[in-house]
Amino acid sequence: MDIQLSQIVFQIINFGIVVGALSFFVYKPILKTIDERADKIKDGLEAAEKNIKLQSDAEVEKDQIISEAKKEATKIKNAAKSEAEAILSEAQSKAQKESKAYMAKQKDAFAAQMVADGKTLEKKVATLVASATEAVLKDTVGSIKVQQSVIDKQIKDLSAKMLT
Amino acid sequence: MKKVTVESSIALSDAQLKALTTKLEAALSDKVQIENRVDSELIAGIRIVSEGKVVDLTAASKLNQLKQNLLSA
């Protein structure tokens, strides 16, 4: 078997052409596609990291807002509780004062009524006693004989001193 | 002569009028003419009215005095 130089050169040139054509039409587009894909992945990863960071920041901010809101709510709740206690205390104090004043007023009114009732009763008793005495007196001195006896005694006891 | 009004629950007898006249003349040092008025409301006793002066010895007066004392007590 003879090795022909021209054949080898032809094969080398042929191989070079095939390599050049493959390099130009296949390898370069594949590399380009791979690079583009790598860039897309890289951008995606960066965007994902950015989103994760934003989400993390948002979580922190959310927690901070919630914490502040809780603090504010606790503050408002405590203030409302204090205000409610103050209002309740004031209302109780006012009610106690009004109750005492009312009781004192009622006590005075009752005492005044007792005095008035006592006076009325005294007047009624006095009138009753006078009426009873008058009835007994009329019954006692009812007869003319007794009345004459009374007048006789009065004339007898009449002194000059009584008339001057 | 002085006019004296004597009010009584019953009419005074002549003896009573005479005794009263004697007493009044002695007390007033003057002659006395008695006018006897009967008022059953006086209950008992006599009331002598002479020249604006009143000597009230009636039971009604005493009773009224008692009533006033009771009411003012």
Tab-separated table of N, CA and C in Angstrom, chain B:
chain	number	residue	atom	x	y	z
B	1	MET	N	-122.055	107.340	140.716
B	1	MET	CA	-122.402	105.918	140.620
B	1	MET	C	-121.703	105.283	139.409
B	2	LYS	N	-121.170	104.119	139.696
B	2	LYS	CA	-120.459	103.415	138.623
B	2	LYS	C	-121.295	102.242	138.123
B	3	LYS	N	-121.288	102.085	136.791
B	3	LYS	CA	-121.995	100.939	136.207
B	3	LYS	C	-121.017	99.781	136.051
B	4	VAL	N	-121.396	98.638	136.567
B	4	VAL	CA	-120.542	97.447	136.491
B	4	VAL	C	-121.336	96.326	135.808
B	5	THR	N	-120.710	95.710	134.828
B	5	THR	CA	-121.355	94.577	134.148
B	5	THR	C	-120.801	93.277	134.733
B	6	VAL	N	-121.717	92.420	135.142
B	6	VAL	CA	-121.311	91.117	135.669
B	6	VAL	C	-121.915	90.038	134.774
B	7	GLU	N	-121.036	89.306	134.107
B	7	GLU	CA	-121.494	88.206	133.247
B	7	GLU	C	-121.370	86.907	134.030
B	8	SER	N	-122.389	86.057	133.888
B	8	SER	CA	-122.366	84.782	134.606
B	8	SER	C	-123.066	83.707	133.782
B	9	SER	N	-122.783	82.448	134.105
B	9	SER	CA	-123.350	81.336	133.348
B	9	SER	C	-124.839	81.149	133.666
B	10	ILE	N	-125.223	81.564	134.878
B	10	ILE	CA	-126.650	81.558	135.261
B	10	ILE	C	-126.984	82.917	135.879
B	11	ALA	N	-128.218	83.220	135.936
B	11	ALA	CA	-128.615	84.517	136.501
B	11	ALA	C	-128.279	84.569	137.993
B	12	LEU	N	-127.741	85.722	138.409
B	12	LEU	CA	-127.376	85.868	139.820
B	12	LEU	C	-128.652	86.041	140.655
B	13	SER	N	-128.624	85.464	141.841
B	13	SER	CA	-129.779	85.620	142.752
B	13	SER	C	-129.716	87.007	143.413
B	14	ASP	N	-130.778	87.390	144.012
B	14	ASP	CA	-130.797	88.697	144.689
B	14	ASP	C	-129.732	88.761	145.778
B	15	ALA	N	-129.572	87.677	146.505
B	15	ALA	CA	-128.579	87.641	147.585
B	15	ALA	C	-127.181	87.803	147.020
B	16	GLN	N	-126.977	87.154	145.892
B	16	GLN	CA	-125.650	87.248	145.265
B	16	GLN	C	-125.398	88.662	144.751
B	17	LEU	N	-126.426	89.254	144.143
B	17	LEU	CA	-126.289	90.623	143.645
B	17	LEU	C	-125.998	91.580	144.786
B	18	LYS	N	-126.689	91.351	145.908
B	18	LYS	CA	-126.513	92.231	147.062
B	18	LYS	C	-125.087	92.096	147.637
B	19	ALA	N	-124.659	90.880	147.788
B	19	ALA	CA	-123.316	90.638	148.326
B	19	ALA	C	-122.253	91.201	147.397
B	20	LEU	N	-122.483	91.037	146.116
B	20	LEU	CA	-121.512	91.529	145.122
B	20	LEU	C	-121.484	93.052	145.126
B	21	THR	N	-122.671	93.675	145.228
B	21	THR	CA	-122.743	95.137	145.271
B	21	THR	C	-121.954	95.667	146.468
B	22	THR	N	-122.138	95.035	147.599
B	22	THR	CA	-121.431	95.461	148.808
B	22	THR	C	-119.918	95.380	148.603
B	23	LYS	N	-119.488	94.300	148.090
B	23	LYS	CA	-118.054	94.102	147.851
B	23	LYS	C	-117.506	95.142	146.874
B	24	LEU	N	-118.257	95.352	145.764
B	24	LEU	CA	-117.774	96.273	144.729
B	24	LEU	C	-117.757	97.708	145.240
B	25	GLU	N	-118.788	98.105	145.993
B	25	GLU	CA	-118.831	99.483	146.524
B	25	GLU	C	-117.679	99.714	147.496
B	26	ALA	N	-117.377	98.707	148.258
B	26	ALA	CA	-116.262	98.830	149.201
B	26	ALA	C	-114.941	98.947	148.459
B	27	ALA	N	-114.820	98.162	147.388
B	27	ALA	CA	-113.559	98.155	146.650
B	27	ALA	C	-113.383	99.422	145.825
B	28	LEU	N	-114.485	99.891	145.228
B	28	LEU	CA	-114.403	101.045	144.333
B	28	LEU	C	-114.673	102.368	145.041
B	29	SER	N	-115.074	102.281	146.290
B	29	SER	CA	-115.383	103.465	147.090
B	29	SER	C	-116.412	104.354	146.394
B	30	ASP	N	-117.415	103.715	145.851
B	30	ASP	CA	-118.466	104.465	145.151
B	30	ASP	C	-119.711	103.592	145.069
B	31	LYS	N	-120.830	104.246	144.790
B	31	LYS	CA	-122.063	103.497	144.580
B	31	LYS	C	-121.942	102.711	143.278
B	32	VAL	N	-122.548	101.565	143.240
B	32	VAL	CA	-122.409	100.679	142.080
B	32	VAL	C	-123.765	100.203	141.609
B	33	GLN	N	-123.937	100.218	140.273
B	33	GLN	CA	-125.147	99.649	139.679
B	33	GLN	C	-124.723	98.467	138.805
B	34	ILE	N	-125.222	97.295	139.170
B	34	ILE	CA	-124.799	96.067	138.477
B	34	ILE	C	-125.785	95.692	137.371
B	35	GLU	N	-125.212	95.377	136.211
B	35	GLU	CA	-126.022	94.816	135.119
B	35	GLU	C	-125.580	93.372	134.938
B	36	ASN	N	-126.476	92.470	135.169
B	36	ASN	CA	-126.161	91.047	135.079
B	36	ASN	C	-126.507	90.496	133.686
B	37	ARG	N	-125.528	89.977	133.012
B	37	ARG	CA	-125.757	89.348	131.704
B	37	ARG	C	-125.461	87.858	131.826
B	38	VAL	N	-126.374	87.059	131.276
B	38	VAL	CA	-126.215	85.600	131.367
B	38	VAL	C	-125.636	85.065	130.050
B	39	ASP	N	-124.590	84.286	130.197
B	39	ASP	CA	-123.945	83.654	129.016
B	39	ASP	C	-123.556	82.222	129.391
B	40	SER	N	-124.288	81.277	128.830
B	40	SER	CA	-124.047	79.869	129.200
B	40	SER	C	-122.681	79.349	128.741
B	41	GLU	N	-122.117	80.061	127.793
B	41	GLU	CA	-120.798	79.640	127.288
B	41	GLU	C	-119.692	79.814	128.327
B	42	LEU	N	-119.991	80.592	129.357
B	42	LEU	CA	-118.982	80.821	130.403
B	42	LEU	C	-118.784	79.581	131.284
B	43	ILE	N	-119.665	78.615	131.163
B	43	ILE	CA	-119.639	77.314	131.869
B	43	ILE	C	-119.961	77.480	133.352
B	44	ALA	N	-119.117	78.286	134.028
B	44	ALA	CA	-119.365	78.529	135.459
B	44	ALA	C	-118.597	79.769	135.891
B	45	GLY	N	-119.038	80.407	136.999
B	45	GLY	CA	-118.309	81.566	137.514
B	45	GLY	C	-118.810	82.885	136.961
B	46	ILE	N	-118.101	83.962	137.340
B	46	ILE	CA	-118.519	85.305	136.921
B	46	ILE	C	-117.368	86.061	136.272
B	47	ARG	N	-117.768	87.073	135.463
B	47	ARG	CA	-116.784	87.971	134.855
B	47	ARG	C	-117.250	89.396	135.147
B	48	ILE	N	-116.399	90.187	135.788
B	48	ILE	CA	-116.767	91.548	136.178
B	48	ILE	C	-116.035	92.525	135.261
B	49	VAL	N	-116.849	93.429	134.643
B	49	VAL	CA	-116.266	94.433	133.759
B	49	VAL	C	-116.636	95.801	134.296
B	50	SER	N	-115.614	96.569	134.661
B	50	SER	CA	-115.865	97.894	135.240
B	50	SER	C	-114.834	98.889	134.730
B	51	GLU	N	-115.349	99.895	134.034
B	51	GLU	CA	-114.495	100.971	133.509
B	51	GLU	C	-113.282	100.418	132.746
B	52	GLY	N	-113.537	99.455	131.900
B	52	GLY	CA	-112.464	98.881	131.066
B	52	GLY	C	-111.642	97.810	131.753
B	53	LYS	N	-111.817	97.664	133.049
B	53	LYS	CA	-111.051	96.625	133.753
B	53	LYS	C	-111.891	95.346	133.828
B	54	VAL	N	-111.256	94.224	133.588
B	54	VAL	CA	-111.974	92.950	133.566
B	54	VAL	C	-111.376	91.993	134.606
B	55	VAL	N	-112.267	91.456	135.435
B	55	VAL	CA	-111.860	90.402	136.363
B	55	VAL	C	-112.616	89.145	135.928
B	56	ASP	N	-111.882	88.250	135.313
B	56	ASP	CA	-112.519	87.070	134.716
B	56	ASP	C	-112.294	85.856	135.614
B	57	LEU	N	-113.354	85.378	136.224
B	57	LEU	CA	-113.254	84.211	137.109
B	57	LEU	C	-114.027	83.014	136.535
B	58	THR	N	-114.361	83.095	135.259
B	58	THR	CA	-115.194	82.038	134.668
B	58	THR	C	-114.379	80.780	134.353
B	59	ALA	N	-115.085	79.670	134.326
B	59	ALA	CA	-114.457	78.391	133.978
B	59	ALA	C	-114.017	78.382	132.511
B	60	ALA	N	-114.798	79.093	131.671
B	60	ALA	CA	-114.445	79.165	130.244
B	60	ALA	C	-113.099	79.853	130.067
B	61	SER	N	-112.896	80.912	130.857
B	61	SER	CA	-111.619	81.626	130.793
B	61	SER	C	-110.467	80.735	131.247
B	62	LYS	N	-110.687	80.022	132.349
B	62	LYS	CA	-109.643	79.125	132.865
B	62	LYS	C	-109.342	78.009	131.843
B	63	LEU	N	-110.427	77.542	131.240
B	63	LEU	CA	-110.267	76.472	130.240
B	63	LEU	C	-109.491	76.971	129.024
B	64	ASN	N	-109.823	78.179	128.601
B	64	ASN	CA	-109.122	78.781	127.460
B	64	ASN	C	-107.633	78.990	127.780
B	65	GLN	N	-107.396	79.429	129.043
B	65	GLN	CA	-106.014	79.624	129.483
B	65	GLN	C	-105.251	78.289	129.474
B	66	LEU	N	-105.931	77.251	129.913
B	66	LEU	CA	-105.325	75.913	129.913
B	66	LEU	C	-104.991	75.474	128.490
B	67	LYS	N	-105.939	75.727	127.569
B	67	LYS	CA	-105.726	75.350	126.167
B	67	LYS	C	-104.517	76.086	125.566
B	68	GLN	N	-104.433	77.392	125.876
B	68	GLN	CA	-103.300	78.181	125.371
B	68	GLN	C	-101.972	77.671	125.925
B	69	ASN	N	-101.987	77.345	127.222
B	69	ASN	CA	-100.768	76.825	127.844
B	69	ASN	C	-100.341	75.491	127.207
B	70	LEU	N	-101.328	74.660	126.935
B	70	LEU	CA	-101.018	73.363	126.328
B	70	LEU	C	-100.462	73.527	124.907
B	71	LEU	N	-101.042	74.449	124.152
B	71	LEU	CA	-100.613	74.660	122.765
B	71	LEU	C	-99.244	75.320	122.680
B	72	SER	N	-98.937	76.163	123.641
B	72	SER	CA	-97.651	76.866	123.591
B	72	SER	C	-96.534	76.091	124.281
B	73	ALA	N	-96.865	74.995	124.909
B	73	ALA	CA	-95.834	74.229	125.651
B	73	ALA	C	-94.898	73.532	124.680
